[in-house]
């Protein structure tokens, strides 16, 4: 592995992973294994299971993709902290992926070489599109309400207490559909967040 890439991955791990464990899940693995798959056994960029992360070396030799790599790495670190059960995640995968990208955006923001452009809101999007779309909505919620909403959504997925019909209302007084409607009417509130 290119030593600059290795250095950056270590830096992300040691700087950010402990903060994620502290905030979201102190019971998350305190020691993890990272495998670089050079044989392309995995069709995806990265994957996180239990305390193990597998990242594909497919494009690791091309400097053009290094920054993208840091992006994936941080997203997968978020999954290691989540430790959601698969039974629960099957129904709400969009939220788990949105929360992982929320972490990617919020904790990766001061890494200048990383590739974390915030996407724009579009009326064709929906809250359950997952990944960047859901993440942008979660950042808006974080700003509009407070970070404990994010923390409790994450906790609810881990405890399997999250319920689409009731959890959002308990946390904010509104259904997720109504929150999305508010967001779609004023998505630019997000620009008040300093890293944008
Ligand atoms: Zn993911």
PDB file of C-alpha atoms and ligand atoms in Angstrom:
ATOM      1  CA  UNK A   1       0.000   0.000   0.000  1.00  0.00           C
ATOM      2  CA  UNK A   2       1.157   3.508  -0.804  1.00  0.00           C
ATOM      3  CA  UNK A   3       2.613   4.889   2.440  1.00  0.00           C
ATOM      4  CA  UNK A   4       0.785   8.210   2.128  1.00  0.00           C
ATOM      5  CA  UNK A   5      -2.540   6.378   1.875  1.00  0.00           C
ATOM      6  CA  UNK A   6      -1.659   4.160   4.805  1.00  0.00           C
ATOM      7  CA  UNK A   7      -0.722   7.202   6.874  1.00  0.00           C
ATOM      8  CA  UNK A   8      -3.998   8.946   6.078  1.00  0.00           C
ATOM      9  CA  UNK A   9      -6.099   5.876   6.921  1.00  0.00           C
ATOM     10  CA  UNK A  10      -4.280   5.514  10.269  1.00  0.00           C
ATOM     11  CA  UNK A  11      -4.804   9.178  10.956  1.00  0.00           C
ATOM     12  CA  UNK A  12      -8.536   8.929  10.248  1.00  0.00           C
ATOM     13  CA  UNK A  13      -8.796   5.842  12.428  1.00  0.00           C
ATOM     14  CA  UNK A  14      -6.926   7.228  15.442  1.00  0.00           C
ATOM     15  CA  UNK A  15      -8.447  10.709  15.248  1.00  0.00           C
ATOM     16  CA  UNK A  16     -12.036   9.906  14.492  1.00  0.00           C
ATOM     17  CA  UNK A  17     -12.939   6.372  15.498  1.00  0.00           C
ATOM     18  CA  UNK A  18     -12.575   7.010  19.280  1.00  0.00           C
ATOM     19  CA  UNK A  19     -14.791  10.086  18.969  1.00  0.00           C
ATOM     20  CA  UNK A  20     -17.466   8.027  17.201  1.00  0.00           C
ATOM     21  CA  UNK A  21     -17.285   5.269  19.827  1.00  0.00           C
ATOM     22  CA  UNK A  22     -17.589   7.870  22.592  1.00  0.00           C
ATOM     23  CA  UNK A  23     -20.530   9.617  21.074  1.00  0.00           C
ATOM     24  CA  UNK A  24     -22.565   6.783  19.616  1.00  0.00           C
ATOM     25  CA  UNK A  25     -21.680   3.432  21.086  1.00  0.00           C
ATOM     26  CA  UNK A  26     -19.117   2.910  23.878  1.00  0.00           C
ATOM     27  CA  UNK A  27     -19.665  -0.859  23.468  1.00  0.00           C
ATOM     28  CA  UNK A  28     -18.416  -0.799  19.865  1.00  0.00           C
ATOM     29  CA  UNK A  29     -15.209  -2.805  19.236  1.00  0.00           C
ATOM     30  CA  UNK A  30     -12.200  -0.980  20.655  1.00  0.00           C
ATOM     31  CA  UNK A  31      -9.899  -2.883  18.400  1.00  0.00           C
ATOM     32  CA  UNK A  32     -10.601  -3.519  14.736  1.00  0.00           C
ATOM     33  CA  UNK A  33      -9.011  -5.413  11.866  1.00  0.00           C
ATOM     34  CA  UNK A  34      -8.705  -3.928   8.420  1.00  0.00           C
ATOM     35  CA  UNK A  35      -8.189  -6.124   5.400  1.00  0.00           C
ATOM     36  CA  UNK A  36      -7.115  -4.785   2.050  1.00  0.00           C
ATOM     37  CA  UNK A  37      -8.536  -7.066  -0.598  1.00  0.00           C
ATOM     38  CA  UNK A  38      -6.256  -7.058  -3.595  1.00  0.00           C
ATOM     39  CA  UNK A  39      -7.987  -9.955  -5.343  1.00  0.00           C
ATOM     40  CA  UNK A  40     -11.274  -8.202  -5.995  1.00  0.00           C
ATOM     41  CA  UNK A  41     -13.273 -10.819  -4.112  1.00  0.00           C
ATOM     42  CA  UNK A  42     -15.657  -8.088  -3.103  1.00  0.00           C
ATOM     43  CA  UNK A  43     -17.525  -6.136  -5.738  1.00  0.00           C
ATOM     44  CA  UNK A  44     -17.932  -3.122  -3.450  1.00  0.00           C
ATOM     45  CA  UNK A  45     -15.473  -0.490  -2.233  1.00  0.00           C
ATOM     46  CA  UNK A  46     -15.703  -1.474   1.399  1.00  0.00           C
ATOM     47  CA  UNK A  47     -17.605  -3.521   3.931  1.00  0.00           C
ATOM     48  CA  UNK A  48     -17.806  -3.652   7.724  1.00  0.00           C
ATOM     49  CA  UNK A  49     -18.842  -6.718   9.705  1.00  0.00           C
ATOM     50  CA  UNK A  50     -18.473  -7.149  13.496  1.00  0.00           C
ATOM     51  CA  UNK A  51     -14.986  -5.777  14.214  1.00  0.00           C
ATOM     52  CA  UNK A  52     -13.645  -6.292  10.720  1.00  0.00           C
ATOM     53  CA  UNK A  53     -13.425  -3.973   7.742  1.00  0.00           C
ATOM     54  CA  UNK A  54     -12.636  -5.097   4.239  1.00  0.00           C
ATOM     55  CA  UNK A  55     -11.677  -2.493   1.701  1.00  0.00           C
ATOM     56  CA  UNK A  56     -11.046  -3.170  -1.922  1.00  0.00           C
ATOM     57  CA  UNK A  57      -7.622  -2.431  -3.357  1.00  0.00           C
ATOM     58  CA  UNK A  58      -9.202  -2.245  -6.777  1.00  0.00           C
ATOM     59  CA  UNK A  59      -8.380   1.417  -7.305  1.00  0.00           C
ATOM     60  CA  UNK A  60      -5.872   1.910  -4.557  1.00  0.00           C
ATOM     61  CA  UNK A  61      -3.014   2.160  -7.038  1.00  0.00           C
ATOM     62  CA  UNK A  62      -4.556   5.121  -8.806  1.00  0.00           C
ATOM     63  CA  UNK A  63      -3.780   8.411  -6.981  1.00  0.00           C
ATOM     64  CA  UNK A  64      -6.871   9.939  -8.552  1.00  0.00           C
ATOM     65  CA  UNK A  65      -9.023   7.799  -6.249  1.00  0.00           C
ATOM     66  CA  UNK A  66      -7.170   8.240  -2.959  1.00  0.00           C
ATOM     67  CA  UNK A  67      -9.489  10.911  -1.645  1.00  0.00           C
ATOM     68  CA  UNK A  68     -12.507   8.784  -2.505  1.00  0.00           C
ATOM     69  CA  UNK A  69     -10.901   6.038  -0.512  1.00  0.00           C
ATOM     70  CA  UNK A  70     -10.763   8.081   2.689  1.00  0.00           C
ATOM     71  CA  UNK A  71     -14.419   8.794   2.170  1.00  0.00           C
ATOM     72  CA  UNK A  72     -15.314   5.097   2.033  1.00  0.00           C
ATOM     73  CA  UNK A  73     -13.053   4.327   4.980  1.00  0.00           C
ATOM     74  CA  UNK A  74     -14.813   6.779   7.266  1.00  0.00           C
ATOM     75  CA  UNK A  75     -18.226   5.533   6.140  1.00  0.00           C
ATOM     76  CA  UNK A  76     -17.189   1.967   7.020  1.00  0.00           C
ATOM     77  CA  UNK A  77     -15.789   3.075  10.404  1.00  0.00           C
ATOM     78  CA  UNK A  78     -19.250   4.464  11.118  1.00  0.00           C
ATOM     79  CA  UNK A  79     -20.749   1.043  10.375  1.00  0.00           C
ATOM     80  CA  UNK A  80     -18.335  -0.583  12.850  1.00  0.00           C
ATOM     81  CA  UNK A  81     -19.575   1.801  15.527  1.00  0.00           C
ATOM     82  CA  UNK A  82     -23.224   1.187  14.602  1.00  0.00           C
ATOM     83  CA  UNK A  83     -23.178  -2.579  15.205  1.00  0.00           C
ATOM     84  CA  UNK A  84     -26.786  -2.835  14.088  1.00  0.00           C
ATOM     85  CA  UNK A  85     -28.353  -6.252  13.888  1.00  0.00           C
ATOM     86  CA  UNK A  86     -29.128  -7.454  10.406  1.00  0.00           C
ATOM     87  CA  UNK A  87     -32.763  -8.216  11.235  1.00  0.00           C
ATOM     88  CA  UNK A  88     -33.366  -4.612  12.062  1.00  0.00           C
ATOM     89  CA  UNK A  89     -31.248  -3.146   9.317  1.00  0.00           C
ATOM     90  CA  UNK A  90     -33.128  -4.982   6.592  1.00  0.00           C
ATOM     91  CA  UNK A  91     -36.131  -2.684   7.121  1.00  0.00           C
ATOM     92  CA  UNK A  92     -34.273   0.553   7.635  1.00  0.00           C
ATOM     93  CA  UNK A  93     -31.106   0.167   5.641  1.00  0.00           C
ATOM     94  CA  UNK A  94     -31.657   3.666   4.208  1.00  0.00           C
ATOM     95  CA  UNK A  95     -31.356   5.164   7.700  1.00  0.00           C
ATOM     96  CA  UNK A  96     -28.265   3.140   8.630  1.00  0.00           C
ATOM     97  CA  UNK A  97     -26.574   4.220   5.394  1.00  0.00           C
ATOM     98  CA  UNK A  98     -27.737   7.800   5.897  1.00  0.00           C
ATOM     99  CA  UNK A  99     -26.276   7.852   9.405  1.00  0.00           C
ATOM    100  CA  UNK A 100     -22.977   6.426   8.120  1.00  0.00           C
ATOM    101  CA  UNK A 101     -22.821   9.225   5.548  1.00  0.00           C
ATOM    102  CA  UNK A 102     -23.825  11.757   8.220  1.00  0.00           C
ATOM    103  CA  UNK A 103     -20.670  10.673  10.065  1.00  0.00           C
ATOM    104  CA  UNK A 104     -18.663  10.918   6.859  1.00  0.00           C
ATOM    105  CA  UNK A 105     -19.796  14.497   6.290  1.00  0.00           C
ATOM    106  CA  UNK A 106     -19.605  15.794   9.829  1.00  0.00           C
ATOM    107  CA  UNK A 107     -16.381  14.158  10.997  1.00  0.00           C
ATOM    108  CA  UNK A 108     -14.579  14.198   7.677  1.00  0.00           C
ATOM    109  CA  UNK A 109     -15.118  17.877   7.094  1.00  0.00           C
ATOM    110  CA  UNK A 110     -11.742  19.116   8.263  1.00  0.00           C
ATOM    111  CA  UNK A 111      -9.753  16.608   6.225  1.00  0.00           C
ATOM    112  CA  UNK A 112      -8.818  18.798   3.331  1.00  0.00           C
ATOM    113  CA  UNK A 113      -7.763  16.034   0.989  1.00  0.00           C
ATOM    114  CA  UNK A 114     -10.933  14.051   1.369  1.00  0.00           C
ATOM    115  CA  UNK A 115     -13.790  13.980  -1.053  1.00  0.00           C
ATOM    116  CA  UNK A 116     -16.862  15.078   0.856  1.00  0.00           C
ATOM    117  CA  UNK A 117     -18.886  17.379  -1.363  1.00  0.00           C
ATOM    118  CA  UNK A 118     -22.351  18.008   0.029  1.00  0.00           C
ATOM    119  CA  UNK A 119     -25.005  17.268  -2.569  1.00  0.00           C
ATOM    120  CA  UNK A 120     -27.754  19.764  -3.320  1.00  0.00           C
ATOM    121  CA  UNK A 121     -31.370  19.209  -2.374  1.00  0.00           C
ATOM    122  CA  UNK A 122     -33.609  18.223  -5.299  1.00  0.00           C
ATOM    123  CA  UNK A 123     -37.377  17.808  -5.276  1.00  0.00           C
ATOM    124  CA  UNK A 124     -37.082  14.290  -6.716  1.00  0.00           C
ATOM    125  CA  UNK A 125     -35.305  13.126  -3.538  1.00  0.00           C
ATOM    126  CA  UNK A 126     -36.970  11.418  -0.580  1.00  0.00           C
ATOM    127  CA  UNK A 127     -35.899  10.925   3.043  1.00  0.00           C
ATOM    128  CA  UNK A 128     -35.443   7.179   2.521  1.00  0.00           C
ATOM    129  CA  UNK A 129     -33.146   7.429  -0.503  1.00  0.00           C
ATOM    130  CA  UNK A 130     -30.297   6.648   1.920  1.00  0.00           C
ATOM    131  CA  UNK A 131     -26.622   7.631   1.766  1.00  0.00           C
ATOM    132  CA  UNK A 132     -25.942  11.285   0.879  1.00  0.00           C
ATOM    133  CA  UNK A 133     -29.590  12.258   0.448  1.00  0.00           C
ATOM    134  CA  UNK A 134     -30.588  10.995   3.894  1.00  0.00           C
ATOM    135  CA  UNK A 135     -27.348  12.345   5.390  1.00  0.00           C
ATOM    136  CA  UNK A 136     -28.112  15.874   4.203  1.00  0.00           C
ATOM    137  CA  UNK A 137     -31.572  15.607   5.768  1.00  0.00           C
ATOM    138  CA  UNK A 138     -30.021  14.376   9.042  1.00  0.00           C
ATOM    139  CA  UNK A 139     -27.592  17.310   9.096  1.00  0.00           C
ATOM    140  CA  UNK A 140     -30.537  19.652   8.615  1.00  0.00           C
ATOM    141  CA  UNK A 141     -32.334  17.902  11.527  1.00  0.00           C
ATOM    142  CA  UNK A 142     -29.217  18.189  13.646  1.00  0.00           C
ATOM    143  CA  UNK A 143     -29.172  21.934  13.012  1.00  0.00           C
ATOM    144  CA  UNK A 144     -32.932  22.470  13.287  1.00  0.00           C
ATOM    145  CA  UNK A 145     -33.421  20.387  16.451  1.00  0.00           C
ATOM    146  CA  UNK A 146     -30.230  19.102  18.035  1.00  0.00           C
ATOM    147  CA  UNK A 147     -27.636  16.348  17.833  1.00  0.00           C
ATOM    148  CA  UNK A 148     -29.468  14.185  20.352  1.00  0.00           C
ATOM    149  CA  UNK A 149     -32.060  13.454  17.635  1.00  0.00           C
ATOM    150  CA  UNK A 150     -29.282  11.853  15.573  1.00  0.00           C
ATOM    151  CA  UNK A 151     -27.896  10.018  18.605  1.00  0.00           C
ATOM    152  CA  UNK A 152     -31.323   8.622  19.483  1.00  0.00           C
ATOM    153  CA  UNK A 153     -32.093   7.485  15.944  1.00  0.00           C
ATOM    154  CA  UNK A 154     -28.786   5.616  15.975  1.00  0.00           C
ATOM    155  CA  UNK A 155     -29.482   4.155  19.420  1.00  0.00           C
ATOM    156  CA  UNK A 156     -32.973   3.103  18.326  1.00  0.00           C
ATOM    157  CA  UNK A 157     -31.589   1.149  15.380  1.00  0.00           C
ATOM    158  CA  UNK A 158     -29.085  -0.586  17.633  1.00  0.00           C
ATOM    159  CA  UNK A 159     -31.615  -1.407  20.367  1.00  0.00           C
ATOM    160  CA  UNK A 160     -34.206  -2.412  17.772  1.00  0.00           C
ATOM    161  CA  UNK A 161     -36.607   0.081  19.394  1.00  0.00           C
ATOM    162  CA  UNK A 162     -36.738   2.327  16.306  1.00  0.00           C
ATOM    163  CA  UNK A 163     -40.196   2.478  14.735  1.00  0.00           C
ATOM    164  CA  UNK A 164     -40.790   4.408  11.571  1.00  0.00           C
ATOM    165  CA  UNK A 165     -44.266   5.510  12.655  1.00  0.00           C
ATOM    166  CA  UNK A 166     -43.519   6.695  16.188  1.00  0.00           C
ATOM    167  CA  UNK A 167     -39.812   7.388  16.775  1.00  0.00           C
ATOM    168  CA  UNK A 168     -39.572  10.621  14.741  1.00  0.00           C
ATOM    169  CA  UNK A 169     -42.646  11.996  16.444  1.00  0.00           C
ATOM    170  CA  UNK A 170     -41.272  11.181  19.900  1.00  0.00           C
ATOM    171  CA  UNK A 171     -38.022  12.956  19.076  1.00  0.00           C
ATOM    172  CA  UNK A 172     -39.286  16.020  17.233  1.00  0.00           C
ATOM    173  CA  UNK A 173     -43.097  16.140  17.566  1.00  0.00           C
ATOM    174  CA  UNK A 174     -43.441  15.479  13.825  1.00  0.00           C
ATOM    175  CA  UNK A 175     -43.592  12.452  11.553  1.00  0.00           C
ATOM    176  CA  UNK A 176     -40.670  11.798   9.225  1.00  0.00           C
ATOM    177  CA  UNK A 177     -42.927  12.707   6.286  1.00  0.00           C
ATOM    178  CA  UNK A 178     -43.760  16.094   7.833  1.00  0.00           C
ATOM    179  CA  UNK A 179     -40.117  16.709   8.712  1.00  0.00           C
ATOM    180  CA  UNK A 180     -39.152  15.977   5.120  1.00  0.00           C
ATOM    181  CA  UNK A 181     -41.822  18.403   3.939  1.00  0.00           C
ATOM    182  CA  UNK A 182     -40.357  21.133   6.209  1.00  0.00           C
ATOM    183  CA  UNK A 183     -36.901  20.311   4.933  1.00  0.00           C
ATOM    184  CA  UNK A 184     -37.967  20.408   1.274  1.00  0.00           C
ATOM    185  CA  UNK A 185     -39.453  23.875   1.816  1.00  0.00           C
ATOM    186  CA  UNK A 186     -36.320  25.260   3.390  1.00  0.00           C
ATOM    187  CA  UNK A 187     -33.360  22.995   2.627  1.00  0.00           C
ATOM    188  CA  UNK A 188     -30.905  25.905   2.477  1.00  0.00           C
ATOM    189  CA  UNK A 189     -30.831  26.201   6.237  1.00  0.00           C
ATOM    190  CA  UNK A 190     -27.977  23.764   5.927  1.00  0.00           C
ATOM    191  CA  UNK A 191     -25.721  26.503   4.575  1.00  0.00           C
ATOM    192  CA  UNK A 192     -25.492  27.976   8.057  1.00  0.00           C
ATOM    193  CA  UNK A 193     -23.329  25.076   9.055  1.00  0.00           C
ATOM    194  CA  UNK A 194     -19.768  26.426   8.914  1.00  0.00           C
ATOM    195  CA  UNK A 195     -18.094  23.675   6.886  1.00  0.00           C
ATOM    196  CA  UNK A 196     -20.386  24.092   3.889  1.00  0.00           C
TER     197      UNK A 196
HETATM  198 ZN1  LIG B   1     -22.674   1.666   4.121  1.00  0.00          ZN
END
